[in-house]
Short mmCIF file of C-alpha atoms in Angstrom, two decimals:
data_model
loop_
_atom_site.label_atom_id
_atom_site.label_comp_id
_atom_site.label_asym_id
_atom_site.label_seq_id
_atom_site.Cartn_x
_atom_site.Cartn_y
_atom_site.Cartn_z
CA MET A 285 108.69 120.87 83.67
CA THR A 286 109.50 124.13 81.26
CA GLY A 287 112.97 125.00 80.65
CA THR A 288 112.82 127.52 83.41
CA GLY A 289 111.85 125.77 86.38
CA MET A 290 115.12 123.15 84.83
CA ALA A 291 117.49 126.02 85.18
CA ALA A 292 115.74 127.08 88.84
CA LEU A 293 115.99 123.91 89.60
CA SER A 294 119.68 123.26 88.55
CA VAL A 295 120.18 126.69 90.66
CA GLY A 296 118.97 125.45 93.56
CA ILE A 297 121.01 122.16 93.50
CA ALA A 298 123.99 124.03 92.83
CA ALA A 299 123.67 126.71 95.48
CA SER A 300 121.89 124.44 98.44
CA GLY A 301 124.80 121.06 97.46
CA GLN A 302 121.64 119.08 98.70
CA ALA A 303 120.80 116.00 97.47
CA ILE A 304 117.03 116.63 97.18
CA ALA A 305 116.42 119.67 95.34
CA GLN A 306 112.49 120.76 95.30
CA PRO A 307 111.14 120.35 92.40
CA GLN A 308 108.76 123.24 90.59
CA MET A 309 106.19 121.95 88.15
CA LYS A 310 103.24 123.65 86.63
CA LEU A 311 100.25 122.43 88.83
CA SER A 312 96.27 123.31 88.20
CA ASP A 313 95.95 126.35 90.91
CA THR A 314 91.58 125.75 91.24
CA TRP A 315 90.09 123.80 92.70
CA ASP A 316 89.06 120.91 90.97
CA LYS A 317 88.43 117.93 93.89
CA THR A 318 84.87 115.69 93.73
CA PHE A 319 84.53 116.90 97.08
CA ALA A 320 83.87 120.17 98.57
CA LYS A 321 86.63 122.16 100.01
CA SER A 322 87.41 122.63 104.18
CA ASP A 323 87.67 125.78 105.78
CA LYS A 324 88.93 123.27 109.34
CA VAL A 325 92.23 122.71 106.89
CA ASP A 326 95.04 124.77 105.44
CA TYR A 327 95.37 123.47 101.84
CA LYS A 328 98.18 123.60 98.91
CA LYS A 329 99.77 121.71 96.37
CA VAL A 330 103.23 120.52 96.79
CA THR A 331 106.09 118.68 94.61
CA PHE A 332 108.18 115.99 95.76
CA LYS A 333 111.09 113.96 93.97
CA ASN A 334 110.83 109.81 94.24
CA ARG A 335 114.23 107.34 94.69
CA TYR A 336 113.67 107.19 90.86
CA GLY A 337 113.90 111.13 89.86
CA ILE A 338 110.01 111.30 89.65
CA ILE A 339 108.59 113.91 90.28
CA LEU A 340 105.43 113.74 92.24
CA ALA A 341 102.86 116.42 92.60
CA ALA A 342 101.07 116.18 95.76
CA ASP A 343 98.18 117.97 97.88
CA LEU A 344 99.37 119.02 101.22
CA TYR A 345 96.44 119.42 104.31
CA GLN A 346 97.42 120.54 106.97
CA PRO A 347 95.09 121.44 110.53
CA LYS A 348 94.01 125.23 110.64
CA ASN A 349 95.54 127.11 114.05
CA ALA A 350 97.79 123.68 115.09
CA SER A 351 101.11 124.54 116.84
CA GLY A 352 103.76 122.31 117.50
CA ARG A 353 104.52 119.20 115.64
CA LEU A 354 102.27 116.64 114.81
CA ALA A 355 101.59 113.00 113.87
CA ALA A 356 101.32 112.96 109.69
CA ILE A 357 100.19 110.80 107.41
CA ALA A 358 101.00 110.00 103.61
CA VAL A 359 97.53 108.76 101.61
CA SER A 360 97.26 107.07 97.98
CA GLY A 361 94.52 105.51 95.57
CA PRO A 362 92.62 104.17 94.47
CA PHE A 363 94.51 102.07 91.18
CA GLY A 364 93.43 104.17 88.77
CA ALA A 365 92.37 107.62 90.73
CA MET A 366 94.42 110.76 91.03
CA LYS A 367 94.32 112.62 94.79
CA GLU A 368 91.82 114.85 93.94
CA GLN A 369 89.34 112.00 94.36
CA ALA A 370 88.72 109.26 97.16
CA SER A 371 92.87 110.02 98.59
CA GLY A 372 92.84 113.41 98.67
CA LEU A 373 89.18 113.01 100.67
CA TYR A 374 90.77 110.97 103.31
CA ALA A 375 93.72 113.12 103.79
CA GLN A 376 91.56 116.23 103.90
CA THR A 377 89.26 114.70 106.46
CA MET A 378 92.31 113.50 108.54
CA ALA A 379 93.82 116.94 108.39
CA GLU A 380 90.14 117.97 109.85
CA ARG A 381 91.25 115.61 112.79
CA GLY A 382 94.66 116.88 113.69
CA PHE A 383 97.67 115.54 111.38
CA VAL A 384 99.17 116.71 108.39
CA THR A 385 98.12 114.96 105.53
CA LEU A 386 99.34 114.39 102.28
CA ALA A 387 97.77 113.24 99.15
CA PHE A 388 100.21 112.03 96.33
CA ASP A 389 99.37 111.21 92.15
CA PRO A 390 101.20 108.12 91.66
CA SER A 391 104.16 108.38 89.65
CA TYR A 392 103.11 108.26 85.96
CA THR A 393 99.94 109.50 86.18
CA GLY A 394 98.15 112.88 86.86
CA GLU A 395 99.70 115.96 87.54
CA SER A 396 102.88 114.03 89.21
CA SER A 397 105.55 113.16 85.96
CA GLY A 398 107.04 110.36 84.55
CA GLU A 399 106.86 108.35 81.40
CA THR A 400 105.12 106.37 79.97
CA ARG A 401 101.78 107.68 80.94
CA ASN A 402 99.27 105.55 82.55
CA MET A 403 101.98 102.54 83.85
CA ALA A 404 102.06 101.12 86.68
CA SER A 405 104.84 99.33 88.97
CA PRO A 406 104.30 97.58 91.84
CA ASP A 407 107.85 98.91 92.62
CA ILE A 408 108.31 102.31 92.08
CA ASN A 409 103.88 103.04 92.74
CA THR A 410 105.46 101.18 96.63
CA GLU A 411 108.52 103.73 96.18
CA ASP A 412 105.89 106.70 95.65
CA PHE A 413 104.55 106.37 99.75
CA SER A 414 108.57 106.37 100.72
CA ALA A 415 108.76 108.84 98.51
CA ALA A 416 105.59 110.82 100.67
CA VAL A 417 107.44 110.12 104.01
CA ASP A 418 110.83 111.57 102.91
CA PHE A 419 108.67 115.14 101.88
CA LEU A 420 106.43 114.85 104.97
CA GLY A 421 109.33 114.19 106.86
CA LEU A 422 110.66 117.41 106.19
CA GLN A 423 108.05 119.45 107.07
CA PRO A 424 108.92 121.87 109.89
CA ASN A 425 105.31 121.04 112.19
CA VAL A 426 106.04 117.40 111.11
CA ASP A 427 107.20 114.96 113.61
CA ARG A 428 109.18 112.62 111.54
CA ASP A 429 109.01 109.89 114.17
CA ARG A 430 105.26 110.28 113.90
CA ILE A 431 104.67 109.26 110.00
CA GLY A 432 101.49 106.65 108.71
CA ALA A 433 99.27 105.72 105.79
CA ILE A 434 97.29 105.08 104.47
CA GLY A 435 96.69 103.05 101.13
CA ILE A 436 93.10 103.55 99.38
CA CYS A 437 91.75 100.41 96.89
CA GLY A 438 94.70 98.60 94.55
CA PHE A 439 97.23 101.42 97.05
CA SER A 440 96.50 99.30 100.07
CA GLY A 441 98.98 96.33 98.34
CA MET A 442 101.85 99.59 97.65
CA ALA A 443 101.60 100.89 101.36
CA LEU A 444 101.52 97.49 103.15
CA THR A 445 104.71 96.92 101.56
CA ALA A 446 106.31 100.14 101.84
CA ALA A 447 105.62 99.25 105.38
CA THR A 448 107.55 96.41 105.04
CA SER A 449 110.30 97.70 104.31
CA ASP A 450 110.11 101.63 105.75
CA SER A 451 110.30 101.70 109.92
CA ARG A 452 109.83 105.00 109.26
CA ILE A 453 106.16 104.13 108.38
CA LYS A 454 104.64 103.44 111.92
CA ALA A 455 101.25 103.05 111.31
CA VAL A 456 99.65 102.38 108.03
CA ALA A 457 95.48 101.02 106.78
CA THR A 458 93.77 100.23 104.15
CA ALA A 459 90.44 101.31 102.76
CA SER A 460 89.18 98.52 100.42
CA MET A 461 92.14 97.08 100.03
CA TYR A 462 92.84 95.12 96.81
CA ASP A 463 96.19 93.18 96.00
CA MET A 464 97.38 94.40 92.90
CA SER A 465 99.72 91.51 91.37
CA ARG A 466 97.41 89.23 92.58
CA SER A 467 94.65 90.48 90.93
CA MET A 468 96.38 90.65 87.67
CA SER A 469 98.30 87.50 87.78
CA ARG A 470 95.19 84.97 89.56
CA SER A 471 92.03 87.29 88.52
CA HIS A 472 89.27 87.45 91.45
CA LYS A 473 89.29 85.01 93.40
CA ASP A 474 92.06 83.34 91.82
CA GLY A 475 89.36 81.91 89.52
CA TYR A 476 92.53 82.47 85.96
CA THR A 477 93.39 78.30 85.83
CA MET A 478 97.30 77.79 84.77
CA GLU A 479 95.77 77.84 81.03
CA GLN A 480 94.82 81.67 81.58
CA ARG A 481 97.47 82.79 83.04
CA HIS A 482 99.57 81.15 80.11
CA LYS A 483 97.32 83.16 77.93
CA VAL A 484 97.71 86.60 79.92
CA ILE A 485 101.68 86.45 79.24
CA ASP A 486 101.23 85.86 76.08
CA TYR A 487 99.18 88.43 75.24
CA ILE A 488 101.33 91.14 77.09
CA SER A 489 104.39 89.19 75.41
CA GLN A 490 103.21 89.86 72.33
CA GLN A 491 101.73 93.09 73.09
CA ARG A 492 105.09 94.21 73.08
CA TRP A 493 106.24 93.64 70.14
CA ILE A 494 103.34 95.53 68.71
CA ASP A 495 104.66 98.38 70.83
CA ALA A 496 108.27 98.40 69.87
CA GLU A 497 106.82 98.57 65.91
CA SER A 498 104.58 101.28 66.45
CA GLY A 499 106.89 103.22 69.14
CA LYS A 500 103.20 104.36 71.11
CA TYR A 501 101.65 102.03 74.39
CA ALA A 502 98.32 100.79 73.66
CA LEU A 503 96.26 101.09 76.55
CA GLY A 504 93.71 98.00 77.67
CA TYR A 505 92.10 96.07 80.90
CA HIS A 506 94.52 95.43 83.58
CA GLU A 507 92.81 92.83 84.64
CA VAL A 508 92.72 90.91 81.58
CA PRO A 509 89.44 89.41 81.47
CA PHE A 510 88.03 86.22 79.20
CA ASP A 511 84.67 85.67 77.12
CA GLU A 512 82.57 82.98 77.23
CA LYS A 513 84.42 81.19 74.61
CA GLY A 514 87.52 81.31 76.48
CA ASN A 515 89.80 84.44 74.03
CA ILE A 516 90.77 87.40 76.12
CA VAL A 517 88.45 90.74 76.43
CA LYS A 518 90.51 94.08 74.74
CA GLY A 519 89.60 97.33 75.29
CA LYS A 520 90.69 100.99 75.37
CA ARG A 521 88.95 102.10 78.60
CA VAL A 522 88.82 101.01 81.82
CA LEU A 523 84.68 101.75 82.28
CA PRO A 524 82.10 102.77 79.43
CA ASP A 525 80.72 105.95 78.76
CA SER A 526 77.75 103.50 79.69
CA LEU A 527 76.01 100.60 81.41
CA PRO A 528 75.08 97.34 79.67
CA ALA A 529 71.71 96.33 79.48
CA ASP A 530 71.96 93.27 83.14
CA PRO A 531 75.39 94.97 84.17
CA ASP A 532 77.11 93.47 86.60
CA PRO A 533 76.50 94.66 90.13
CA VAL A 534 80.48 95.87 90.86
CA LEU A 535 80.77 96.56 87.31
CA VAL A 536 78.26 99.93 87.83
CA ALA A 537 79.48 100.37 91.85
CA PHE A 538 82.58 101.44 89.75
CA PHE A 539 80.54 103.23 87.33
CA ASN A 540 77.53 105.08 89.56
CA TYR A 541 81.75 106.74 91.23
CA TYR A 542 83.92 107.18 87.93
CA ARG A 543 81.58 107.65 85.23
CA THR A 544 79.39 110.13 87.02
CA PRO A 545 79.48 113.71 89.10
CA ARG A 546 79.92 112.37 92.90
CA GLY A 547 83.27 110.84 91.37
CA PHE A 548 83.67 111.36 87.63
CA HIS A 549 87.83 113.76 87.68
CA PRO A 550 89.36 114.35 83.79
CA ARG A 551 92.59 113.70 85.23
CA GLY A 552 91.48 110.27 86.53
CA ILE A 553 92.44 106.64 84.71
CA ASN A 554 89.30 104.85 85.83
CA SER A 555 87.05 108.22 85.06
CA THR A 556 88.30 108.93 81.07
CA THR A 557 91.15 106.41 79.85
CA ALA A 558 92.74 103.01 81.22
CA TRP A 559 96.53 101.25 81.91
CA THR A 560 98.63 100.81 79.14
CA ALA A 561 98.35 97.33 78.38
CA THR A 562 101.31 95.89 79.24
CA THR A 563 101.37 97.29 83.24
CA PRO A 564 100.30 93.48 84.09
CA MET A 565 103.89 91.77 82.97
CA SER A 566 105.77 93.81 86.42
CA PHE A 567 101.95 92.83 88.64
CA PHE A 568 102.74 88.53 87.54
CA SER A 569 106.66 88.80 88.14
CA PHE A 570 106.41 91.27 92.31
CA PRO A 571 104.04 90.23 94.30
CA MET A 572 102.96 92.83 96.95
CA TYR A 573 103.68 92.72 100.67
CA ALA A 574 106.01 89.14 100.11
CA ASN A 575 107.34 89.96 103.57
CA ILE A 576 104.37 91.32 105.44
CA GLU A 577 105.94 90.01 109.41
CA MET A 578 108.72 92.10 109.04
CA ILE A 579 105.76 95.44 109.85
CA SER A 580 105.10 93.46 112.72
CA PRO A 581 105.87 95.33 115.81
CA ARG A 582 104.46 98.52 113.85
CA PRO A 583 100.00 97.84 113.58
CA VAL A 584 98.06 97.16 110.97
CA LEU A 585 94.32 97.89 109.56
CA LEU A 586 92.62 97.45 107.56
CA VAL A 587 89.32 98.53 106.82
CA ALA A 588 86.48 96.08 104.41
CA GLY A 589 82.88 96.61 103.33
CA GLU A 590 80.75 94.28 104.04
CA ASN A 591 78.90 93.52 101.02
CA ALA A 592 82.41 94.42 98.61
CA HIS A 593 83.22 92.01 96.41
CA SER A 594 87.22 92.52 97.56
CA ARG A 595 86.78 92.29 100.93
CA TYR A 596 88.76 88.38 100.66
CA TYR A 597 91.57 90.58 100.89
CA SER A 598 91.95 91.64 103.48
CA GLU A 599 90.23 88.36 105.34
CA ASP A 600 93.17 86.77 103.70
CA VAL A 601 95.97 89.66 104.73
CA TYR A 602 94.30 89.57 108.55
CA LYS A 603 94.73 86.36 108.52
CA GLU A 604 99.07 86.53 107.39
CA ALA A 605 99.66 90.00 109.01
CA SER A 606 101.11 89.97 111.99
CA ASP A 607 100.52 91.12 115.70
CA PRO A 608 99.19 94.14 115.77
CA LYS A 609 96.48 93.98 112.85
CA GLU A 610 93.04 95.23 112.87
CA LEU A 611 90.25 93.64 110.72
CA VAL A 612 87.31 96.39 110.42
CA ILE A 613 84.72 95.15 108.41
CA VAL A 614 81.61 98.22 107.83
CA PRO A 615 78.14 96.78 108.18
CA ASN A 616 75.85 97.37 104.41
CA ALA A 617 78.93 99.13 102.31
CA ASP A 618 80.67 97.96 99.28
CA HIS A 619 83.90 98.22 97.91
CA VAL A 620 83.27 101.93 96.71
CA ASP A 621 81.15 102.88 99.64
CA LEU A 622 84.58 103.46 101.09
CA TYR A 623 85.29 105.78 98.27
CA ASP A 624 83.16 108.60 100.19
CA GLN A 625 80.34 107.72 101.74
CA MET A 626 81.02 109.91 104.77
CA ASP A 627 78.52 107.80 106.71
CA LYS A 628 80.08 104.41 105.75
CA ILE A 629 83.92 105.18 106.21
CA PRO A 630 84.97 104.99 109.73
CA PHE A 631 86.55 108.28 110.37
CA ASP A 632 86.71 107.48 113.94
CA LYS A 633 88.09 104.24 114.12
CA LEU A 634 91.10 105.23 111.63
CA THR A 635 91.57 108.29 113.95
CA SER A 636 92.12 106.37 116.85
CA PHE A 637 93.96 103.95 115.27
CA PHE A 638 96.30 106.85 114.19
CA LYS A 639 96.37 108.95 117.36
CA GLN A 640 97.12 105.31 119.28
CA HIS A 641 99.99 104.34 116.74
CA LEU A 642 101.56 107.55 116.74
CA ALA A 643 101.36 108.99 119.89
#
């Protein structure tokens, strides 16, 4: 924020006496999304604060020529993506279908504020969803009793967790769900041995000494891999500049989205850089949706690709969640297909789910 912006914010607080003032930030004023702009919705950039005082940047989508108070949906994810990517596509499409929607950059990423950059937190990023609900509920054309949430990939866990403690979220849907606490602390399909889990926390703990001495926060893999000799593999980029020979199919799927014109965005962590190396520390300590039974009697919809390497997350949550709940498996779809493939993302199902439960 500029000095002028801070002064304007201070004046606004003093004049109105409001506890929460609308912050002012300089945001990109060009359409820089990875998807085409719809002529069926009105769009504008907005900002709002979360409970920790972090200013979030978001895109607000509203159906053109709509009247009365509408249902609304807060959208974020995937983990390491920005609102210009999958979450914006979901938000714009759901706005075309009659909802007021808000796609936001999580704290410490994209155009949102927060220091240190490229940091994630199971607590703060869960709060980001509730702060988005705050913002939506203050819009004059939104019925604050009809607000839902969509979490994509790694922000599915945050959306579910927010709903366990924020009853204003009346319905929650996930797409290509990832549980980042489980993923970071136990690896894919809980593949870490206990010895490997200890190695990871030792690596993160020692990295804190390095960061403290240097005064800078190093980048690293948030899902820490091991080589064939059992040693931790370090890196400063989530995805490489080019694919190696005979690459893993999951790497190919992510690469073909984030590192190609299809989904690349210069502010996207997955497209250009990595999370801070110590990011996994808090995810080891704080499991997501530990009180998932608290969402009921509000409904949960879980959407996963038939061929997704992450499918088990949705299936396991479905087992744990209380009714009402629904699991939708999309035929012939992998994890990344549900980011942007319009012929595979079940928008009709998402629309009927939210129209029914935000009625």
